[in-house]
mmCIF file of C-alpha atoms and ligand atoms in Angstrom:
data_model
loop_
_atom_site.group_PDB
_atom_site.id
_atom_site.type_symbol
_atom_site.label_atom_id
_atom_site.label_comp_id
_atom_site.label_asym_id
_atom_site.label_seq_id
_atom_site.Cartn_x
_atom_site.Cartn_y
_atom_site.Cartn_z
ATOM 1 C CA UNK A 7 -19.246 46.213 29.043
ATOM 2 C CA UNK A 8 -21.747 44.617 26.765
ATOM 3 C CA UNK A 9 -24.857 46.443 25.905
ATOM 4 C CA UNK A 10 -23.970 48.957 28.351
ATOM 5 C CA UNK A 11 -25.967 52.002 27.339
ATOM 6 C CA UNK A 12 -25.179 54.881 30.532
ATOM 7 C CA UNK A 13 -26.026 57.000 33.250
ATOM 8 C CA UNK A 14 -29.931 57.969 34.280
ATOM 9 C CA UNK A 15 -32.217 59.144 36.702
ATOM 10 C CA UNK A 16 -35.154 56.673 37.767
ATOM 11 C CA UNK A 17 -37.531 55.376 40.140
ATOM 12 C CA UNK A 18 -39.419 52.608 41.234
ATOM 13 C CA UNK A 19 -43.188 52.741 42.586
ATOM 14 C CA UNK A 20 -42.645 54.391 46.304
ATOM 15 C CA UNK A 21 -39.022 55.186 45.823
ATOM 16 C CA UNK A 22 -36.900 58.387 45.550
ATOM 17 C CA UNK A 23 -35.311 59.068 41.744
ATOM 18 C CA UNK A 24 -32.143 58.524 42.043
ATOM 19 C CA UNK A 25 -28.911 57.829 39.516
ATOM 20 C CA UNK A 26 -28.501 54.476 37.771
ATOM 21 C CA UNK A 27 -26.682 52.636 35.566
ATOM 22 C CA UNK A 28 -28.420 51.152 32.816
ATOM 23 C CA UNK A 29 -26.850 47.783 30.774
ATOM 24 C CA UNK A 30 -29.159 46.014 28.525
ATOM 25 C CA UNK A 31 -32.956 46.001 29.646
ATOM 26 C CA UNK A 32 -31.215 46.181 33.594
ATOM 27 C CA UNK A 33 -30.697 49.229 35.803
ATOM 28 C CA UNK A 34 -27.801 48.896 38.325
ATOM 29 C CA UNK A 35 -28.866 51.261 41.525
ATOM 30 C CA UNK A 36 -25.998 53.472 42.092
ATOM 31 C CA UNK A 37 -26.634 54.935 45.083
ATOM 32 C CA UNK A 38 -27.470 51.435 46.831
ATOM 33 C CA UNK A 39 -23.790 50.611 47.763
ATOM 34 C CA UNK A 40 -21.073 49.133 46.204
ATOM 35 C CA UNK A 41 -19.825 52.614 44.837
ATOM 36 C CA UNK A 42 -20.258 54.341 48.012
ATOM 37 C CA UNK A 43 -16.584 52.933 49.338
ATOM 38 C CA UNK A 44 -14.864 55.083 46.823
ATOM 39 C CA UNK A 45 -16.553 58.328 48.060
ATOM 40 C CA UNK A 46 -18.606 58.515 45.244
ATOM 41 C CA UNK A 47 -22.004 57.239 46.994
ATOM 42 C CA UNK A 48 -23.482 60.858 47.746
ATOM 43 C CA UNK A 49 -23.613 62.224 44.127
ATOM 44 C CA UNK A 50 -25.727 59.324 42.914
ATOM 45 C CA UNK A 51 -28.594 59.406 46.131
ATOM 46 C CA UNK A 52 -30.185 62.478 44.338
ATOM 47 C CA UNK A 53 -32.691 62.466 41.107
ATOM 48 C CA UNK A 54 -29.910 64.225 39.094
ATOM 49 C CA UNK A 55 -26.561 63.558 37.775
ATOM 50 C CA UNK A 56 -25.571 67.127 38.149
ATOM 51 C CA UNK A 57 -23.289 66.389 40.723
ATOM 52 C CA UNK A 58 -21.655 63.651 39.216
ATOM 53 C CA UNK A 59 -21.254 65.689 35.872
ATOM 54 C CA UNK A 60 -19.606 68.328 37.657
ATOM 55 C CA UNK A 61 -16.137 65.702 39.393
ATOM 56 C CA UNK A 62 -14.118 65.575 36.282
ATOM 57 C CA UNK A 63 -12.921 62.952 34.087
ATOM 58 C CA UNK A 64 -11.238 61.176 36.388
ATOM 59 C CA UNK A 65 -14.081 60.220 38.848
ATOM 60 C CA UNK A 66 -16.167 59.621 35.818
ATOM 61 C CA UNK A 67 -13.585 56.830 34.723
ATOM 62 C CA UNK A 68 -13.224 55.501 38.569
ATOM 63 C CA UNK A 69 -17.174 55.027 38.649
ATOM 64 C CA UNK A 70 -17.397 53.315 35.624
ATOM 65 C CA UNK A 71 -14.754 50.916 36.572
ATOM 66 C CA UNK A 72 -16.781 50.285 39.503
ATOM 67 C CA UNK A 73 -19.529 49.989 37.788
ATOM 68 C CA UNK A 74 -17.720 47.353 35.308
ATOM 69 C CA UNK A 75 -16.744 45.253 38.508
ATOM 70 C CA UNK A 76 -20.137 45.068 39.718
ATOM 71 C CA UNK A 77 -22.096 44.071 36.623
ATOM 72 C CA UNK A 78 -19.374 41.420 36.143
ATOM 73 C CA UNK A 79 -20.041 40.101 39.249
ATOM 74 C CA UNK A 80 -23.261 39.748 38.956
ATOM 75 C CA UNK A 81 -25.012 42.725 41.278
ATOM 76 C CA UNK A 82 -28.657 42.324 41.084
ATOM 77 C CA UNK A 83 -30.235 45.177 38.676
ATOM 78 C CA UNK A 84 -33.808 46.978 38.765
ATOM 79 C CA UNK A 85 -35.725 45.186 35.419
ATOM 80 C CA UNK A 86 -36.129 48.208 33.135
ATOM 81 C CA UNK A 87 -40.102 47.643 32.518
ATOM 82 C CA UNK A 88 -40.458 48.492 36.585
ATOM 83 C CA UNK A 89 -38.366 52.090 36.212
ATOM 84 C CA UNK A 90 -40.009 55.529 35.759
ATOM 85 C CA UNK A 91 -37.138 57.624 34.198
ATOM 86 C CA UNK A 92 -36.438 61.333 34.409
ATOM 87 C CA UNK A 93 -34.871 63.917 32.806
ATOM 88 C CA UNK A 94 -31.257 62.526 33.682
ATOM 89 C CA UNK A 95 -29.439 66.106 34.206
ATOM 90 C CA UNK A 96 -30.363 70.113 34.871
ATOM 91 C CA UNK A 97 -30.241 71.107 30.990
ATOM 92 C CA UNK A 98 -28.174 74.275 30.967
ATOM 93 C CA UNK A 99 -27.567 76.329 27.756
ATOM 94 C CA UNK A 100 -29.020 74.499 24.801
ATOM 95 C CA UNK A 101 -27.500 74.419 21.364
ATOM 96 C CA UNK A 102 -28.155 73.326 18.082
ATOM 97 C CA UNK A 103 -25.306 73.073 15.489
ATOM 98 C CA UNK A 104 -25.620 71.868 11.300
ATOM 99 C CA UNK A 105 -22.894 69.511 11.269
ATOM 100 C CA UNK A 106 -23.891 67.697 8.142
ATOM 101 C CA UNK A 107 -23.442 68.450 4.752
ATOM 102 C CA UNK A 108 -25.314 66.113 3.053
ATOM 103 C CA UNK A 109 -28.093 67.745 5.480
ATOM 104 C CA UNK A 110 -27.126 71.220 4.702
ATOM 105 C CA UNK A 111 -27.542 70.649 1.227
ATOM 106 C CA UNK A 112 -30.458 68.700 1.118
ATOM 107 C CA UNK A 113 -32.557 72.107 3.494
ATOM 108 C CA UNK A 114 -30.695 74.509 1.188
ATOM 109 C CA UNK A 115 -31.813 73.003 -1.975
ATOM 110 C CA UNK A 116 -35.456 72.940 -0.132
ATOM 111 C CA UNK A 117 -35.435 76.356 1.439
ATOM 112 C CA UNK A 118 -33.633 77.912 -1.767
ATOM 113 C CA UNK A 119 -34.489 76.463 -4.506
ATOM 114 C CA UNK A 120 -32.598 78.675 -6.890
ATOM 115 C CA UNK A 121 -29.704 79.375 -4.943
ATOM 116 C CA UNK A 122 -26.300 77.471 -3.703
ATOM 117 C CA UNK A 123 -27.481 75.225 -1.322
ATOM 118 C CA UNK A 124 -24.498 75.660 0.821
ATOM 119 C CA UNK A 125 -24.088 79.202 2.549
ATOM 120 C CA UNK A 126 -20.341 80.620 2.353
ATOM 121 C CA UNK A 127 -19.618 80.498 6.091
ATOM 122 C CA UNK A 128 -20.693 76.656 6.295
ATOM 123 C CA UNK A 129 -17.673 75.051 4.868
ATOM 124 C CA UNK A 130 -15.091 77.552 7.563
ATOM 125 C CA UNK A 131 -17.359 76.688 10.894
ATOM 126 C CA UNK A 132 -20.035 74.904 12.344
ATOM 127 C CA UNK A 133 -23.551 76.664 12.232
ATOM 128 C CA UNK A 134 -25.317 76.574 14.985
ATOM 129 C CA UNK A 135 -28.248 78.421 17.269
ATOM 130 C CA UNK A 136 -29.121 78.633 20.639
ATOM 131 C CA UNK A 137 -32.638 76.604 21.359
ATOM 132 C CA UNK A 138 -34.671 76.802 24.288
ATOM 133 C CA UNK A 139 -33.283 74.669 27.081
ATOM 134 C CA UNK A 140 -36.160 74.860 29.217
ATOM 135 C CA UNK A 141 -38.196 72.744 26.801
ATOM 136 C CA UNK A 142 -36.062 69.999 26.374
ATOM 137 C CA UNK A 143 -37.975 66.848 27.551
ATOM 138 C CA UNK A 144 -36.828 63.152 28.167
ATOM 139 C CA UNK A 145 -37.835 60.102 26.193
ATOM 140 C CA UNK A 146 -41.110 58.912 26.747
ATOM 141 C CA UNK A 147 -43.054 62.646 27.020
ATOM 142 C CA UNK A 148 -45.156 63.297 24.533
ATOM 143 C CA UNK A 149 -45.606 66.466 22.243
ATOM 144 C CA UNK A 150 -48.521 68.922 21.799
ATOM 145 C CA UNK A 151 -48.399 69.633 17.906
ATOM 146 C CA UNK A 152 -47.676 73.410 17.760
ATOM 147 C CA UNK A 153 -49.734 76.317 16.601
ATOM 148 C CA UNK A 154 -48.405 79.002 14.892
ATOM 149 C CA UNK A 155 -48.003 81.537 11.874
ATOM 150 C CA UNK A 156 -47.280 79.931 8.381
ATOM 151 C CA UNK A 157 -47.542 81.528 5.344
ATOM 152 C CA UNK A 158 -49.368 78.705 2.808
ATOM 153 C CA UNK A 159 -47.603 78.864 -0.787
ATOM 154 C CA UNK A 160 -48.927 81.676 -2.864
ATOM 155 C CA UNK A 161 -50.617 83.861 -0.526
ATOM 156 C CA UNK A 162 -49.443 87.039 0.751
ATOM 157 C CA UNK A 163 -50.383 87.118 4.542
ATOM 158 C CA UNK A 164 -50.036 84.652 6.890
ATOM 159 C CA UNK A 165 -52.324 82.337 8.547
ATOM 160 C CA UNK A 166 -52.469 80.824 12.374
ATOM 161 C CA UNK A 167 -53.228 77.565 13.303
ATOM 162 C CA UNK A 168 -51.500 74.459 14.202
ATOM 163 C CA UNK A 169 -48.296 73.040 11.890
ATOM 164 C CA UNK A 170 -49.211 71.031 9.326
ATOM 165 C CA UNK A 171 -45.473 69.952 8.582
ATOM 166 C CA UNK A 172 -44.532 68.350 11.591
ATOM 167 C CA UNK A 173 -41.222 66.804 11.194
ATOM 168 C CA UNK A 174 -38.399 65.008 13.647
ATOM 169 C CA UNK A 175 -34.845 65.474 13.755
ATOM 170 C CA UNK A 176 -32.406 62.709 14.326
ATOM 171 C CA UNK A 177 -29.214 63.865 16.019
ATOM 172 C CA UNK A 178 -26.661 63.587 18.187
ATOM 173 C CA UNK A 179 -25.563 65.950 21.602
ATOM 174 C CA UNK A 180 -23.212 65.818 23.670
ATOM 175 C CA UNK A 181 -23.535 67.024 27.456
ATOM 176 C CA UNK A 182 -21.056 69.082 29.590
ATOM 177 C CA UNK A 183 -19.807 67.678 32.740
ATOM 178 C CA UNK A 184 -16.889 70.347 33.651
ATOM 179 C CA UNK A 185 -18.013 73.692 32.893
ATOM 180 C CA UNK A 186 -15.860 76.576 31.797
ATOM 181 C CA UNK A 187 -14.180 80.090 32.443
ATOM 182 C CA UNK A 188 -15.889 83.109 30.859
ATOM 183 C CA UNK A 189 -13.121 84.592 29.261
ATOM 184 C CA UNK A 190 -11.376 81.584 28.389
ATOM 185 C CA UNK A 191 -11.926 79.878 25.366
ATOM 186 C CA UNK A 192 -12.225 75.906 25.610
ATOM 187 C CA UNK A 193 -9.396 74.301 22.547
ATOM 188 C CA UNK A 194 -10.815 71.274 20.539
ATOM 189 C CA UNK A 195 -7.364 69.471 22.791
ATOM 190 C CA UNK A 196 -9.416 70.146 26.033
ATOM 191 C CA UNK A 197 -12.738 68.615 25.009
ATOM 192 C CA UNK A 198 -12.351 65.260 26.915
ATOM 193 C CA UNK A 199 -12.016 67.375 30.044
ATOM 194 C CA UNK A 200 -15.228 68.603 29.778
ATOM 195 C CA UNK A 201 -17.563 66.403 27.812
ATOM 196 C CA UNK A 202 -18.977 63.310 29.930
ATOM 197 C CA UNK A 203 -21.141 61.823 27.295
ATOM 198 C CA UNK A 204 -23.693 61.520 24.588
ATOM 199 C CA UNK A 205 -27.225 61.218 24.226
ATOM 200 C CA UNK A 206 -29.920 60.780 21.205
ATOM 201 C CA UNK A 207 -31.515 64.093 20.607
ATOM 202 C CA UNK A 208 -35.183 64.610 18.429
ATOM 203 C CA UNK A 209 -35.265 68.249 17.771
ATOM 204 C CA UNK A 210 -38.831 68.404 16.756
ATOM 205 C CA UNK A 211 -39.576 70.804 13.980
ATOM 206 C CA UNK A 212 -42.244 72.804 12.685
ATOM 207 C CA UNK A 213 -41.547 72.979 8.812
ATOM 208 C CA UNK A 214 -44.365 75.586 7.654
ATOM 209 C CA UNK A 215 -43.297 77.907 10.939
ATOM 210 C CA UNK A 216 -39.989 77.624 10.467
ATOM 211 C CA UNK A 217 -40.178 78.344 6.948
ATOM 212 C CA UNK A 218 -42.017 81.627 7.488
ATOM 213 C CA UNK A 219 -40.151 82.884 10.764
ATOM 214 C CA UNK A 220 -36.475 81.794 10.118
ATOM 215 C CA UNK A 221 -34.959 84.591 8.136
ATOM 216 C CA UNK A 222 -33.068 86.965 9.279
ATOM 217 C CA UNK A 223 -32.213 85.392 12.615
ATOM 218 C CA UNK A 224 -32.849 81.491 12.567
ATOM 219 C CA UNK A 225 -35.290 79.050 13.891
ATOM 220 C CA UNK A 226 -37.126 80.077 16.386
ATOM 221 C CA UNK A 227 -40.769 78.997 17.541
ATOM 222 C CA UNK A 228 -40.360 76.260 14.796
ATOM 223 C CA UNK A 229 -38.336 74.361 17.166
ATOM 224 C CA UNK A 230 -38.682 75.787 20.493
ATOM 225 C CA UNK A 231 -41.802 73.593 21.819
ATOM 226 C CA UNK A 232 -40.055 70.670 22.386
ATOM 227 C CA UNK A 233 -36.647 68.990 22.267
ATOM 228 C CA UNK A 234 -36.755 65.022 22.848
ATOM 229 C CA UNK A 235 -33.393 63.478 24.552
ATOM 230 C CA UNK A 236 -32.746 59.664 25.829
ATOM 231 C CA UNK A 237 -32.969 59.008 29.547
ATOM 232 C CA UNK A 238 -29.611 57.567 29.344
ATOM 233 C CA UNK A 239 -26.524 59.573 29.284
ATOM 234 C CA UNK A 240 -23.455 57.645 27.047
ATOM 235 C CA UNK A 241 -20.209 57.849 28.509
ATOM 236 C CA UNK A 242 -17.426 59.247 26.071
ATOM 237 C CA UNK A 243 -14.981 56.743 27.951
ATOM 238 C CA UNK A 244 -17.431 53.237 26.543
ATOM 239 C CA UNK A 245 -17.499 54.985 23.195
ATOM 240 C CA UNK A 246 -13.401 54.667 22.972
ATOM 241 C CA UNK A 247 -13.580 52.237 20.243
ATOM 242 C CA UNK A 248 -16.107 53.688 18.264
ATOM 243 C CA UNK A 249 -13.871 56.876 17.305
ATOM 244 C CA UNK A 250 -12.870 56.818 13.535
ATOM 245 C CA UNK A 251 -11.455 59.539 10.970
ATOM 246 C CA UNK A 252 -14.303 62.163 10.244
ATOM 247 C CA UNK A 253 -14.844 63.334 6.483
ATOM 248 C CA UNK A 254 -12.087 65.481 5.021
ATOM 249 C CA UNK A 255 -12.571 68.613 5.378
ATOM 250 C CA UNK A 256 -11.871 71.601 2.871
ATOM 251 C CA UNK A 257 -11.146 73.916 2.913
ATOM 252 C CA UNK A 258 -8.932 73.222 6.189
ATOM 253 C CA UNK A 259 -9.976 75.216 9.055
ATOM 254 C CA UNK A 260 -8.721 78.101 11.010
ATOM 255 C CA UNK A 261 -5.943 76.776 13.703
ATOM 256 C CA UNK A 262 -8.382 77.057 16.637
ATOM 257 C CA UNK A 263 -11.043 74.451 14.860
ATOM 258 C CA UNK A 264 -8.227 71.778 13.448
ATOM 259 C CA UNK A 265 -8.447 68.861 15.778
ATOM 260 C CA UNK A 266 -5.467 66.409 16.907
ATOM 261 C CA UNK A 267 -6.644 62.769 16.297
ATOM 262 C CA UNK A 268 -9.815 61.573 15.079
ATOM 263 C CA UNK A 269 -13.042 62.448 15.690
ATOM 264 C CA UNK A 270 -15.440 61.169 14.081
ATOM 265 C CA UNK A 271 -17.985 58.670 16.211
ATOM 266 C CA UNK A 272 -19.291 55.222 14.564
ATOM 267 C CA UNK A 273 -22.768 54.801 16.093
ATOM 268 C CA UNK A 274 -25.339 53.466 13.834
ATOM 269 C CA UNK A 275 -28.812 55.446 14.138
ATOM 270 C CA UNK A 276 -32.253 54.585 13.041
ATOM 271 C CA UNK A 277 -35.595 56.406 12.762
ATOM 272 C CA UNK A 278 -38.821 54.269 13.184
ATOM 273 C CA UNK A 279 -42.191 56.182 13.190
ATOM 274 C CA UNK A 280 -45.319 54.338 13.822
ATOM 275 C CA UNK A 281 -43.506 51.054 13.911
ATOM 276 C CA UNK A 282 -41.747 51.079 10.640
ATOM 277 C CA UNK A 283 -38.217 52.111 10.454
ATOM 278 C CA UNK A 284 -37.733 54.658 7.988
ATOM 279 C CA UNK A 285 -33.732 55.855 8.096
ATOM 280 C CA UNK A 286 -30.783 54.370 8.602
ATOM 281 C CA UNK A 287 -27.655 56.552 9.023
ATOM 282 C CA UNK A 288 -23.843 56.441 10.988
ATOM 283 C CA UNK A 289 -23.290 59.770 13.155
ATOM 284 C CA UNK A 290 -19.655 58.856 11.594
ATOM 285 C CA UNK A 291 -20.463 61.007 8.236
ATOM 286 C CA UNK A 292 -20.615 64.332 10.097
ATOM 287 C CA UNK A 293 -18.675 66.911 8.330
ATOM 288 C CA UNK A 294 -18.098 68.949 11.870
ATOM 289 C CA UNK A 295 -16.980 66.854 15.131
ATOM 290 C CA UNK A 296 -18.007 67.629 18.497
ATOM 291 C CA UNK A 297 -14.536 69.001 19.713
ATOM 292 C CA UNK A 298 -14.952 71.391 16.645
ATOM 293 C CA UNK A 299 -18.218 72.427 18.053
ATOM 294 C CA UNK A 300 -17.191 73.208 21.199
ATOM 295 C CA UNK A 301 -14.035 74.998 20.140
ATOM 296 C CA UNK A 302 -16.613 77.442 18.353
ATOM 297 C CA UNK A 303 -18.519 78.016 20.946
ATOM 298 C CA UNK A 304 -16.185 79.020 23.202
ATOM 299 C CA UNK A 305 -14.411 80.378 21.093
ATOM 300 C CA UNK A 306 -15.350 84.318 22.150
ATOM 301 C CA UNK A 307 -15.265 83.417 25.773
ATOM 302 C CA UNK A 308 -18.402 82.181 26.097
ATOM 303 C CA UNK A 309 -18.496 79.878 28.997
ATOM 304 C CA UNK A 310 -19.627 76.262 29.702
ATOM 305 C CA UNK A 311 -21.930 74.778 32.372
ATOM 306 C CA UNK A 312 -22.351 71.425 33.680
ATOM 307 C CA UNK A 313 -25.757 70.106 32.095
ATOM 308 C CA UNK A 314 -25.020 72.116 29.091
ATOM 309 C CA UNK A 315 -26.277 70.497 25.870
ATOM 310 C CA UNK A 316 -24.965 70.596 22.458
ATOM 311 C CA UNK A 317 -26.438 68.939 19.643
ATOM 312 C CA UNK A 318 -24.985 67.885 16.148
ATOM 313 C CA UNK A 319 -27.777 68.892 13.835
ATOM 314 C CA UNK A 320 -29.977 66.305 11.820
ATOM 315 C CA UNK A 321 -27.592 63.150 10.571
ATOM 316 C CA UNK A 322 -28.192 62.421 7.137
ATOM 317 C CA UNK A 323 -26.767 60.384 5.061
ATOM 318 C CA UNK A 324 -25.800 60.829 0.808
ATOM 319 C CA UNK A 325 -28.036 57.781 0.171
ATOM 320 C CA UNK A 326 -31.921 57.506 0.084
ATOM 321 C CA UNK A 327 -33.286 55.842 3.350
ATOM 322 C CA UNK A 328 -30.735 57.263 4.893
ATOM 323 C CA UNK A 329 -31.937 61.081 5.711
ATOM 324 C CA UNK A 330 -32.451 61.915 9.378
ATOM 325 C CA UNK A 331 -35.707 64.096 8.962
ATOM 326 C CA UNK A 332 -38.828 63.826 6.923
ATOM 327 C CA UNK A 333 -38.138 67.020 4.763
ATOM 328 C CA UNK A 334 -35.630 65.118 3.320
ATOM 329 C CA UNK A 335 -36.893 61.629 3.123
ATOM 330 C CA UNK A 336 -40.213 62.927 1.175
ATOM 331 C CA UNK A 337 -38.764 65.569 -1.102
ATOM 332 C CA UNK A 338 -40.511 68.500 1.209
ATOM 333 C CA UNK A 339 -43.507 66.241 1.470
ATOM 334 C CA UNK A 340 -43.559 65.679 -2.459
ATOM 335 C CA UNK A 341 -42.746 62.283 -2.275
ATOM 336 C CA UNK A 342 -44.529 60.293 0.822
ATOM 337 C CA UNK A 343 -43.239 57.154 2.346
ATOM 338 C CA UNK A 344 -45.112 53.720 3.353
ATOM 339 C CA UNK A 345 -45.250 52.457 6.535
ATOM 340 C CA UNK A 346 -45.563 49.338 7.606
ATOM 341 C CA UNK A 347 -49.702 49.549 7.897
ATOM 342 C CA UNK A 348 -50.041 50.240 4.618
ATOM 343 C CA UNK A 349 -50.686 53.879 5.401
ATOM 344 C CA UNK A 350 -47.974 56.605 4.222
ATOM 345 C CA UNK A 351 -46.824 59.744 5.285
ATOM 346 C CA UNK A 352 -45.374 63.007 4.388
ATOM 347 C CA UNK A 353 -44.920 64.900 8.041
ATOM 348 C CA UNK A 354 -45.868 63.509 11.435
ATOM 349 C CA UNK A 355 -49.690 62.483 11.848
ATOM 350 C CA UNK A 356 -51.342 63.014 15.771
ATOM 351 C CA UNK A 357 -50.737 59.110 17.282
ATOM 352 C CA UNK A 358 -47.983 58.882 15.558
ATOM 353 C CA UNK A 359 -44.789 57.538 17.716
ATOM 354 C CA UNK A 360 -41.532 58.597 17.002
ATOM 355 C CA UNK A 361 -38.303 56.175 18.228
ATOM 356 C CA UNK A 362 -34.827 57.153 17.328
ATOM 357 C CA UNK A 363 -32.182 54.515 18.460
ATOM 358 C CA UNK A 364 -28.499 54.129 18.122
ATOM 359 C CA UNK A 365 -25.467 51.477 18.401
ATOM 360 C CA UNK A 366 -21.832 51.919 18.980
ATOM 361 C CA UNK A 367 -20.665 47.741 18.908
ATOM 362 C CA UNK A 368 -21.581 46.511 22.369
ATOM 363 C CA UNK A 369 -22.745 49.539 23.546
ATOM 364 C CA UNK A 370 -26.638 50.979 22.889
ATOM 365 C CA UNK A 371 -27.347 54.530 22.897
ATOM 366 C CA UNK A 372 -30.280 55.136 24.794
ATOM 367 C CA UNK A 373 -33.802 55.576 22.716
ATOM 368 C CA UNK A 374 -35.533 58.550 22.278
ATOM 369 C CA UNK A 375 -39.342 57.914 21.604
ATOM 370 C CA UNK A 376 -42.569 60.447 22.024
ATOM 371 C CA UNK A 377 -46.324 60.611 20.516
ATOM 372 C CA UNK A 378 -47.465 63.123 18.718
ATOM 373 C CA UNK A 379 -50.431 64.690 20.379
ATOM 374 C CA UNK A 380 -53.243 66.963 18.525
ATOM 375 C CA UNK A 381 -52.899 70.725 18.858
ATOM 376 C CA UNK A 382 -54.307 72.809 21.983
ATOM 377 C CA UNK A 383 -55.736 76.238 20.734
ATOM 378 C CA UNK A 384 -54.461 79.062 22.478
ATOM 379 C CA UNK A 385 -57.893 79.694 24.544
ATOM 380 C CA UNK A 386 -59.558 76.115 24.123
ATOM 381 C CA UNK A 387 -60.483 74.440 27.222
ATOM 382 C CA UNK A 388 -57.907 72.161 28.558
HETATM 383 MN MN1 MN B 8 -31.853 70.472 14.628
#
């Protein structure tokens, strides 16, 4: 289906939200016939795709062959630039995973300057940490810069006030339709069974909190304000030829994370801030793939829910221009970067809009933009 991009939740002025299809700048209305015939009509007439999620792989496939008919055919679609969207889904459990090395390495050397920039577990399974699901946002919201405690370099106590490393994260996540038995761990073989689709994620982080906060247990309010995701939910079935080998890995991992197949996914990402694109990068290059991910997880018995959201980590890239945060793109801020209006920057001003896209072929991952906005002081009016 060319420039399909997937599954949302919108509305037009005086209408309910409810699910739609979106393929180029074009939203098909799913719950305005046509799909109805196949029994599938009542999960889209509601401002979620929870219900959908939750049927399975198989009705996911039958809809989007419906859906395939349709647009061929010609069915008359809602123009983009008259849709609100929504959040698309009910975002479960949220995690966070550190898929890629070249990222890895790049924070380590940051963070530890005079140790191995890889930690020993990170070759044997995919790092992760569970962020806060209740503040994950769709594209389009805006973010409050956060306030917090940083500790400036050189001093011994820490200060409070609002982040002055401000700093996006481009990444991948993939969302849960069929959830899980607790008990029962889900194999990388089972994945498809499960997963429905992708999205763009911008996990919005705090540098200078995160810095100070972080050890012994991970990030924490450095990340938790906000997490950005597209409106448009990807469908692992239009992403079929888009699957390519992953990176080697070594060493090889224990049986329950080696993977049948390939898994690695070819979408081309870019980050633009303030107009000027300043990354390019392929979610291909990640060192741990998403049925590896999942495997983990699980892999103690924790149990999956529909809306559940797992993201990759920040995709970078071995080249420069090709890093998926500003951390790594300035040198931890040492070296800024021009934008296109002559001004530069090393973190994320207040105005400043953040757009992460992506492109698998025909099909476009939906965007994930949002403004910074200036800090709110706990006690300030407003
Ligand atoms: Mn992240």
């Amino acid at each position: 289906m060319r420039d399909a991009v997937g599954f949302g939740v919108f509305a037009t002025e005086g209408t309910a939200p409810r699910v739609g299809f979106r393929v180029g700048d074009g939203i098909l209305d799913l719950s305005a016939g046509g799909l109805s015939a196949g029994g599938l009509g009542d999960v889209f007439a509601v401002p979620s795709l929870d219900p959908f999620l939750a049927l399975g792989r198989s009705a996911w496939e039958e809809a989007l062959e419906r859906i395939d008919a349709l647009v061929s055919g010609g069915a008359e679609v809602v123009p983009l630039a008259e849709a609100t969207v929504h959040l698309p889904f009910t975002v479960g459990d949220y995690v966070d995973f550190y898929s890629s090395l070249e990222h890895a390495t790049n924070l380590g050397r940051l963070f530890r300057p005079d140790a191995e920039p890889l930690l020993p577990n990170w070759r044997h399974l995919p790092v992760g940490y569970h962020g806060r699901a209740g503040t994950v946002v769709v594209s389009g919201t805006p973010v409050v810069r956060p306030c917090g405690q940083t500790r400036p370099p050189g001093a011994e106590a820490p200060v409070f006030g609002p982040t002055r490393r401000l700093d996006l994260e481009l990444e991948l996540g993939f969302v849960v339709g069929v959830g899980s038995e607790r008990g029962v761990p889900v194999p990388t073989a089972a994945f498809r069974e499960h997963v429905f689709g992708v999205v763009l994620v911008n996990d919005w982080s705090a540098r200078d909190i995160q810095a100070w906060e972080y050890q012994p247990l991970g990030p924490f309010l450095g990340k938790s304000f906000a997490t950005s995701i597209s409106a448009w939910v990807t469908p692992l079935a239009l992403l079929e030829s888009r699957i390519v080998p992953a990176p080697p890995q070594d060493p090889e991992p224990l049986p329950y994370l080696r993977v049948e197949g390939d898994w690695g996914l070819d979408v081309e990402l870019e980050v633009e801030i303030a107009r000027t694109v300043v990354s390019r990068t392929n979610a291909r290059g990640l060192y741990w793939t998403m049925p590896q991910q999942l495997a983990h997880a699980t892999v103690n018995g924790a149990s999956i829910r529909t809306g559940d959201l797992f993201a990759s980590g920040t995709i970078s890239g071995s080249e420069r221009g090709s890093e998926g945060s500003l951390i790594e793109l300035t040198r931890n801020g040492e070296h800024p970067i021009g934008l296109g209006d002559g001004t530069t920057r090393t973190f994320l001003e207040d105005g400043d809009e953040v757009v992460l896209r992506g492109r698998a072929g025909d099909v476009r991952l939906g965007e994930v933009r949002g403004t910074v906005l200036p800090a709110r002081f706990p006690g300030s009016a407003e």
